[in-house]
Short mmCIF file of N, CA and C in Angstrom, two decimals:
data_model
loop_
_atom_site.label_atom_id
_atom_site.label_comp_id
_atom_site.label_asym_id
_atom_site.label_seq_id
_atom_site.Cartn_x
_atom_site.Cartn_y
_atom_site.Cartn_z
N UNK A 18 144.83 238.67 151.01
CA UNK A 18 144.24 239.78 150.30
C UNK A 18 144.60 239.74 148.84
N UNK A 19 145.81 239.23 148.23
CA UNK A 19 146.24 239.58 147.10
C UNK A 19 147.47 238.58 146.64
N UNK A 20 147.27 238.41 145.56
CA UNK A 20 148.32 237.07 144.53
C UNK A 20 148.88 238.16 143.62
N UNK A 21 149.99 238.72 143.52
CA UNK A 21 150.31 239.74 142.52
C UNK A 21 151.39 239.64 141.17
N UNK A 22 150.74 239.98 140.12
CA UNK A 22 151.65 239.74 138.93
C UNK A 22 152.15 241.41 138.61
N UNK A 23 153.30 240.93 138.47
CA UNK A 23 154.15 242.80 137.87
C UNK A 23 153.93 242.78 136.31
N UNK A 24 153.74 243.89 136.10
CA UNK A 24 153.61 244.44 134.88
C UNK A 24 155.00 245.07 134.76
N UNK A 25 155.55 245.83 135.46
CA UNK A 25 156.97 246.18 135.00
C UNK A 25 157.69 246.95 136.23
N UNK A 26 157.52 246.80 137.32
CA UNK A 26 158.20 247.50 138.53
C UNK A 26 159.55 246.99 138.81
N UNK A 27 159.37 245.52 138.39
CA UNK A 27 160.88 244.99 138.96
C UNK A 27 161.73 245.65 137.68
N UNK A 28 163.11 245.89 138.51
CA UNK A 28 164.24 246.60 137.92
C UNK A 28 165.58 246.56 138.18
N UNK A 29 166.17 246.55 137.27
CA UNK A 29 168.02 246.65 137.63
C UNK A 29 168.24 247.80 137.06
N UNK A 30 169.69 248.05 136.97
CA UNK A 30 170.29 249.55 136.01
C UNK A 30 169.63 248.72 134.53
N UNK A 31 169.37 247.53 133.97
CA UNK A 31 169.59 247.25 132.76
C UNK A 31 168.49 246.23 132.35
N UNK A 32 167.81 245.85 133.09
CA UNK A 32 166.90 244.92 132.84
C UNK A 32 165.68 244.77 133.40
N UNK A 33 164.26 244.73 132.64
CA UNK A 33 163.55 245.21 133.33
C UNK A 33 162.38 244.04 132.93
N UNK A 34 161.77 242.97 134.17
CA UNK A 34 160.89 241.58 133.53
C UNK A 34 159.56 242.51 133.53
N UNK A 35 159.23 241.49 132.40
CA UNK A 35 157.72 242.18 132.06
C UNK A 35 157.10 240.81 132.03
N UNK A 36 155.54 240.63 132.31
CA UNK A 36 154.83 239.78 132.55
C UNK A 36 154.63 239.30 130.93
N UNK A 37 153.72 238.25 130.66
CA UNK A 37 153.82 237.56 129.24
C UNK A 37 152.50 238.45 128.61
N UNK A 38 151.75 239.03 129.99
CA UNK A 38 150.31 239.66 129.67
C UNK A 38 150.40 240.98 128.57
N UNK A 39 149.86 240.97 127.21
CA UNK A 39 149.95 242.65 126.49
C UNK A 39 148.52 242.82 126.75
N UNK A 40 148.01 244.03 126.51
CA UNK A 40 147.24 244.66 126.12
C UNK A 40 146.83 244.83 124.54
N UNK A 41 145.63 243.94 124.44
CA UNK A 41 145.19 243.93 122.90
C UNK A 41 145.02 245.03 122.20
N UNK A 42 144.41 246.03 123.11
CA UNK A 42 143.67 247.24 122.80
C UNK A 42 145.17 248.66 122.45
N UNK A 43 146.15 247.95 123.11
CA UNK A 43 147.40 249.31 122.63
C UNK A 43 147.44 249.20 121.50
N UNK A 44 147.74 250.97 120.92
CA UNK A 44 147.54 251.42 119.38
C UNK A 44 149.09 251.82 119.20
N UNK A 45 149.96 250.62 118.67
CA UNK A 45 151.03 251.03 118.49
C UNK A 45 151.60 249.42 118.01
N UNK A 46 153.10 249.40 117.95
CA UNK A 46 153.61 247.94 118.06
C UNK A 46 154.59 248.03 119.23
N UNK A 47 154.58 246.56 119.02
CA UNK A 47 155.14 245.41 120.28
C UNK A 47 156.47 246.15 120.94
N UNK A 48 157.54 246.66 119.93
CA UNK A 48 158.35 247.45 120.61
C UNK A 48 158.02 248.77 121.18
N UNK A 49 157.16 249.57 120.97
CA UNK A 49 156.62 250.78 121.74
C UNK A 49 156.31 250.67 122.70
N UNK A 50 155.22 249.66 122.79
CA UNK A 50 154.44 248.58 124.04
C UNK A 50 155.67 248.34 125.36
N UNK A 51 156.43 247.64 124.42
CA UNK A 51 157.46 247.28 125.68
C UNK A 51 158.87 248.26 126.23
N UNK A 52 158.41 249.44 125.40
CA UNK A 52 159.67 250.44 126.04
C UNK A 52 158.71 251.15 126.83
N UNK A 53 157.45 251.66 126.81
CA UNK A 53 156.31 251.98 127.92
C UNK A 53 156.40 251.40 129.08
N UNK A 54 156.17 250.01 129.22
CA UNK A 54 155.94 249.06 130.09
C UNK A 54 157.23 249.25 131.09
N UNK A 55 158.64 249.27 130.27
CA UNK A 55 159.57 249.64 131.06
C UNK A 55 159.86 250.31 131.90
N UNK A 56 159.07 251.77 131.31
CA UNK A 56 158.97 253.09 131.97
C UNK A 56 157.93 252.73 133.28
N UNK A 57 157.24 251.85 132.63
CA UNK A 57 155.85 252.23 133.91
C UNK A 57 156.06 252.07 135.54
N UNK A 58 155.28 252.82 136.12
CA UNK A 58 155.79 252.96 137.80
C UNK A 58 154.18 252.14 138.42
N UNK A 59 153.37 251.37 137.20
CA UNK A 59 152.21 250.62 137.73
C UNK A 59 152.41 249.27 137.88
N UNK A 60 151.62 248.73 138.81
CA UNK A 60 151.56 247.61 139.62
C UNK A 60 150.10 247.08 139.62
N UNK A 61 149.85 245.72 138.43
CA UNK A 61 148.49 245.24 138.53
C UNK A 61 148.38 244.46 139.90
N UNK A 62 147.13 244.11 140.23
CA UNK A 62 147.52 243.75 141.44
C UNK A 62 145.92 242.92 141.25
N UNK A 63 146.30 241.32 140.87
CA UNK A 63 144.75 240.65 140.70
C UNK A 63 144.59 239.62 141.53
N UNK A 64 143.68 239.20 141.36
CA UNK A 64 143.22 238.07 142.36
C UNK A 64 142.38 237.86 143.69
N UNK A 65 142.23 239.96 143.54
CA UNK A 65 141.70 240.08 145.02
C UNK A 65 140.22 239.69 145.78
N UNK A 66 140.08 239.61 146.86
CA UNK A 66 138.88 239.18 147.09
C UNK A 66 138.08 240.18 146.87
N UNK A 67 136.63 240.36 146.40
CA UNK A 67 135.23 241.29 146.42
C UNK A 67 135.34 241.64 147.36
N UNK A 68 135.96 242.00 148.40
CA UNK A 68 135.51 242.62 149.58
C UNK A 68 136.79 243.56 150.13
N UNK A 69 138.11 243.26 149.19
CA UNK A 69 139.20 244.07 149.70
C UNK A 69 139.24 245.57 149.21
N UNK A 70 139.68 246.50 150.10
CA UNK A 70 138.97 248.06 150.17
C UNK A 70 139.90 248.57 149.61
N UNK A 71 139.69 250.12 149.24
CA UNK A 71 141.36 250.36 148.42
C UNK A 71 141.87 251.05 150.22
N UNK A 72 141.67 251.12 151.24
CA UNK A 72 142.61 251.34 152.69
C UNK A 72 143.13 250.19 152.84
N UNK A 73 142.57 249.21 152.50
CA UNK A 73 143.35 247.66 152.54
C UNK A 73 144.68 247.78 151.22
N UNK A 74 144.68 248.15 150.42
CA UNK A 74 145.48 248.33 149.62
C UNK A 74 146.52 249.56 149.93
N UNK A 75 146.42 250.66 150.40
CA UNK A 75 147.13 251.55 150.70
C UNK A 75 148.17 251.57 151.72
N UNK A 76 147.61 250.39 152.69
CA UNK A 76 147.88 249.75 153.78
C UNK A 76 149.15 248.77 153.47
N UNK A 77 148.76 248.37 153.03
CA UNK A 77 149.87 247.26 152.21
C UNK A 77 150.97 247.65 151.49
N UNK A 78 150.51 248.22 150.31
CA UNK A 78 151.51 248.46 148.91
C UNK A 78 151.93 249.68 149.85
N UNK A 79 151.88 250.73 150.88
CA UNK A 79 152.27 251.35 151.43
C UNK A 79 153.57 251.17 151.47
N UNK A 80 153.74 249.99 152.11
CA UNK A 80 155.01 249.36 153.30
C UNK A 80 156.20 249.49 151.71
N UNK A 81 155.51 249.33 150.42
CA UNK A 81 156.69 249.23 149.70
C UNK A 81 157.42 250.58 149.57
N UNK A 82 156.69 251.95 149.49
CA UNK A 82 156.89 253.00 149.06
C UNK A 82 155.56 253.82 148.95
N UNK A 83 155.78 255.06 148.89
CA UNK A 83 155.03 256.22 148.84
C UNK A 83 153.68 255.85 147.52
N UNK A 84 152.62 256.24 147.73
CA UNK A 84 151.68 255.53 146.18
C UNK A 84 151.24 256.30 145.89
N UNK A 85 151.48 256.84 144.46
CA UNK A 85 150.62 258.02 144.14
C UNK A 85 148.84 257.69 143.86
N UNK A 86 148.42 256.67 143.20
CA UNK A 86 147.49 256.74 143.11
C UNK A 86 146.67 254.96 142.63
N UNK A 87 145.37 254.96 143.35
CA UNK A 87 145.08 253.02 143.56
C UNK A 87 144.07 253.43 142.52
N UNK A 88 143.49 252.74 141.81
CA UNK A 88 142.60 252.44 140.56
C UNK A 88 142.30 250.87 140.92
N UNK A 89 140.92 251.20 141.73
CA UNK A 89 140.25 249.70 142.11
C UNK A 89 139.13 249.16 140.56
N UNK A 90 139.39 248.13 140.31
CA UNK A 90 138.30 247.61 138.67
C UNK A 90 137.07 247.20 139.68
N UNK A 91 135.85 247.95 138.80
CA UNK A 91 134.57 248.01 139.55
C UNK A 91 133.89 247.51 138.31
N UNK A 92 133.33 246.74 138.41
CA UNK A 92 131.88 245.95 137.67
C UNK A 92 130.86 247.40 137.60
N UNK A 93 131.00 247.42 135.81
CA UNK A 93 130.35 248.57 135.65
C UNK A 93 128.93 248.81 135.17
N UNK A 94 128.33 247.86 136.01
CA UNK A 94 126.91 247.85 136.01
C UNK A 94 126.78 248.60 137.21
N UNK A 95 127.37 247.33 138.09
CA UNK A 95 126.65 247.41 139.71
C UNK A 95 128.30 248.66 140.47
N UNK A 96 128.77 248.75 139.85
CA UNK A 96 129.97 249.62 140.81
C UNK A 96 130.79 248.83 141.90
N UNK A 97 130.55 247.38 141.99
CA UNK A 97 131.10 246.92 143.03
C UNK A 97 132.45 246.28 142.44
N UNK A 98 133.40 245.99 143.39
CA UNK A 98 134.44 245.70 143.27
C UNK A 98 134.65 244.11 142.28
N UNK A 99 135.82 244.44 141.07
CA UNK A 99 135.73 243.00 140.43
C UNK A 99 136.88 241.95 140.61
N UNK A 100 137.85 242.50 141.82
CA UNK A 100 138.99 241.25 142.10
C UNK A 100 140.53 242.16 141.87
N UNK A 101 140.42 243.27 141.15
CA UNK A 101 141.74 243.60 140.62
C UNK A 101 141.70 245.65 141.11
N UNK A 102 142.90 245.82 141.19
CA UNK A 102 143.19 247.12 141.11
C UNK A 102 144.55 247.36 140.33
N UNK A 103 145.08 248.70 140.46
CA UNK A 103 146.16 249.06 139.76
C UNK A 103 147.16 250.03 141.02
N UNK A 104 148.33 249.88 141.25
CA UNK A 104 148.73 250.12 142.00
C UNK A 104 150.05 250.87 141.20
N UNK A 105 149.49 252.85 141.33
CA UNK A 105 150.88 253.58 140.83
C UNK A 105 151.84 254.21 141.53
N UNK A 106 152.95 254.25 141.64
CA UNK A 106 154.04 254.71 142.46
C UNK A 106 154.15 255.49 141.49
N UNK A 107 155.08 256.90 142.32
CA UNK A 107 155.38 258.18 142.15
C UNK A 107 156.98 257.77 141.30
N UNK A 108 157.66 256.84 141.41
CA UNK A 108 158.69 256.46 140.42
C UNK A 108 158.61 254.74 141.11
N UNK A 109 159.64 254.17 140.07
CA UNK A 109 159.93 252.94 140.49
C UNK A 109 160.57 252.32 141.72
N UNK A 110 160.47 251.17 142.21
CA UNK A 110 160.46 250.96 143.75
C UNK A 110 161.46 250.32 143.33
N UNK A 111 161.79 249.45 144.76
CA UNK A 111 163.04 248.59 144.70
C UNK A 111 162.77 247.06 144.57
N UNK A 112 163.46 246.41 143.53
CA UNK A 112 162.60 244.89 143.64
C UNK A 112 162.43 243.93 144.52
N UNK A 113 163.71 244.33 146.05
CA UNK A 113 163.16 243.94 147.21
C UNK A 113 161.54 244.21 147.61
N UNK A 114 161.24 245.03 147.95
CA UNK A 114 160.67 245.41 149.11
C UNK A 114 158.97 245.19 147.76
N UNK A 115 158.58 245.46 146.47
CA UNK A 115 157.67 244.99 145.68
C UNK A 115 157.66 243.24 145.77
N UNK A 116 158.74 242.70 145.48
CA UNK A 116 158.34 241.08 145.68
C UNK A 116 158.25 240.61 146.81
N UNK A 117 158.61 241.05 148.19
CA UNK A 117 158.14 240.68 149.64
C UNK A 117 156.51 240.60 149.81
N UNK A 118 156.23 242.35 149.23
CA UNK A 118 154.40 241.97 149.10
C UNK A 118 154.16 241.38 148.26
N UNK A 119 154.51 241.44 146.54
CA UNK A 119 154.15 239.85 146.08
C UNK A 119 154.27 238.20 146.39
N UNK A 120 155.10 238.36 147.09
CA UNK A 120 155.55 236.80 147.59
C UNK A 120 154.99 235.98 148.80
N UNK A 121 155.27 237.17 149.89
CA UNK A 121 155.71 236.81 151.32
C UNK A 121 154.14 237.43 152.10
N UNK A 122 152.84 238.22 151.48
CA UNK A 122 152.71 238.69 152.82
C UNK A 122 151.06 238.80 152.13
N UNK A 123 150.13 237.99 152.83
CA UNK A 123 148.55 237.83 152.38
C UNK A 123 147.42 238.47 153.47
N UNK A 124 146.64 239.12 153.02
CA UNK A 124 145.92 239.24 154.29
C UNK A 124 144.39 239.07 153.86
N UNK A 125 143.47 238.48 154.72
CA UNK A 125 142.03 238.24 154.78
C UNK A 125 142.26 237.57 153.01
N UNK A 126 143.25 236.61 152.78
CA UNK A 126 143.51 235.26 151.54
C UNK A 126 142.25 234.93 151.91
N UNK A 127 141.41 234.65 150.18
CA UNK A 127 140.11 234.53 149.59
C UNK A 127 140.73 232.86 148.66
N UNK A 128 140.84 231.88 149.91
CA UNK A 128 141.03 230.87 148.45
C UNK A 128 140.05 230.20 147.66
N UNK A 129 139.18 231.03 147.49
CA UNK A 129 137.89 230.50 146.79
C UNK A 129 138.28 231.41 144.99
N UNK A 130 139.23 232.44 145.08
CA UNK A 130 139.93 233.45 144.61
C UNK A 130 140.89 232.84 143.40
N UNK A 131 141.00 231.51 144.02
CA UNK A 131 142.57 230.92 143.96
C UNK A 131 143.58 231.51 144.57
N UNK A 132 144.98 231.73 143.44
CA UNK A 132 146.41 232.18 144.02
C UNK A 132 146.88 231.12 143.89
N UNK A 133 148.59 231.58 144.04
CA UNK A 133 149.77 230.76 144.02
C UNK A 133 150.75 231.06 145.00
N UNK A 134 151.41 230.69 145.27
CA UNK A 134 153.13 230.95 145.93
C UNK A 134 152.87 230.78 147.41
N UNK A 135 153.38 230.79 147.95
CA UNK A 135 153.73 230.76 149.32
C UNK A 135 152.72 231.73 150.13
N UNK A 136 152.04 231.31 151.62
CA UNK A 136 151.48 232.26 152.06
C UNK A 136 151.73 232.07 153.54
N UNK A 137 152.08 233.43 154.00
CA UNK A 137 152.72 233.45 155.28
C UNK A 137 151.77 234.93 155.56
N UNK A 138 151.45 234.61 156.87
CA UNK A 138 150.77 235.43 157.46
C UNK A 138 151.94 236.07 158.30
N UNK A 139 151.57 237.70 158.63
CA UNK A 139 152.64 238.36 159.62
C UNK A 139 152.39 238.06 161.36
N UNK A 140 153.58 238.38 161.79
CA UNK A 140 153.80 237.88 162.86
C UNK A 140 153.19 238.70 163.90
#
């Protein structure tokens, strides 16, 4: 179902990885940008197949923690789904249980999609 890059969920008391990806369109500079990003409790989530639902997503990013709210990217001609959503938690998760579903756990995998890493189906 999903190949996932963090925007800023993973966390320690002190350190927090951010992807290499900015946003062209933020109206500010690079250090504002990245004390936001720190804060953020969102989770891009790309690669997905045209056909994955946001219950397929709720389903999933579930298992990490409680979700306040899925923002599926829809092709804004036709309204149909374009590969990516946004995945927000109610605060930040634990970087266990976010990189297990990034890493470890694929469902109805589109490799026409591409992706990377390891793919293990559940048992």
């Amino acid at each position: 179902m999903c190949s996932v890059a963090m925007l800023s969920v993973l966390r320690s008391d002190s350190y927090v990885e951010l992807s290499q990806y900015r946003d062209q369109h933020f109206r500010g500079n690079r250090y504002d940008q990245e004390r936001l990003l720190k804060k953020s409790c969102t989770l891009y989530v790309g690669n997905l197949s045209f056909y994955t639902t946001e219950e397929q997503i709720y389903e999933l990013f579930g298992k990490s923690g409680d979700i306040k709210k899925i923002i599926m990217g829809l092709d804004k001609v036709k309204k149909t789904a374009c590969g990516f959503c946004f995945v927000e938690y109610p605060c930040l998760q634990s970087k266990t249980s976010i990189q297990w579903v990034r890493d470890e756990y694929r469902q109805d995998y589109d490799a026409g999609r591409g992706g990377y890493g390891k793919v293990v189906q559940p048992q």
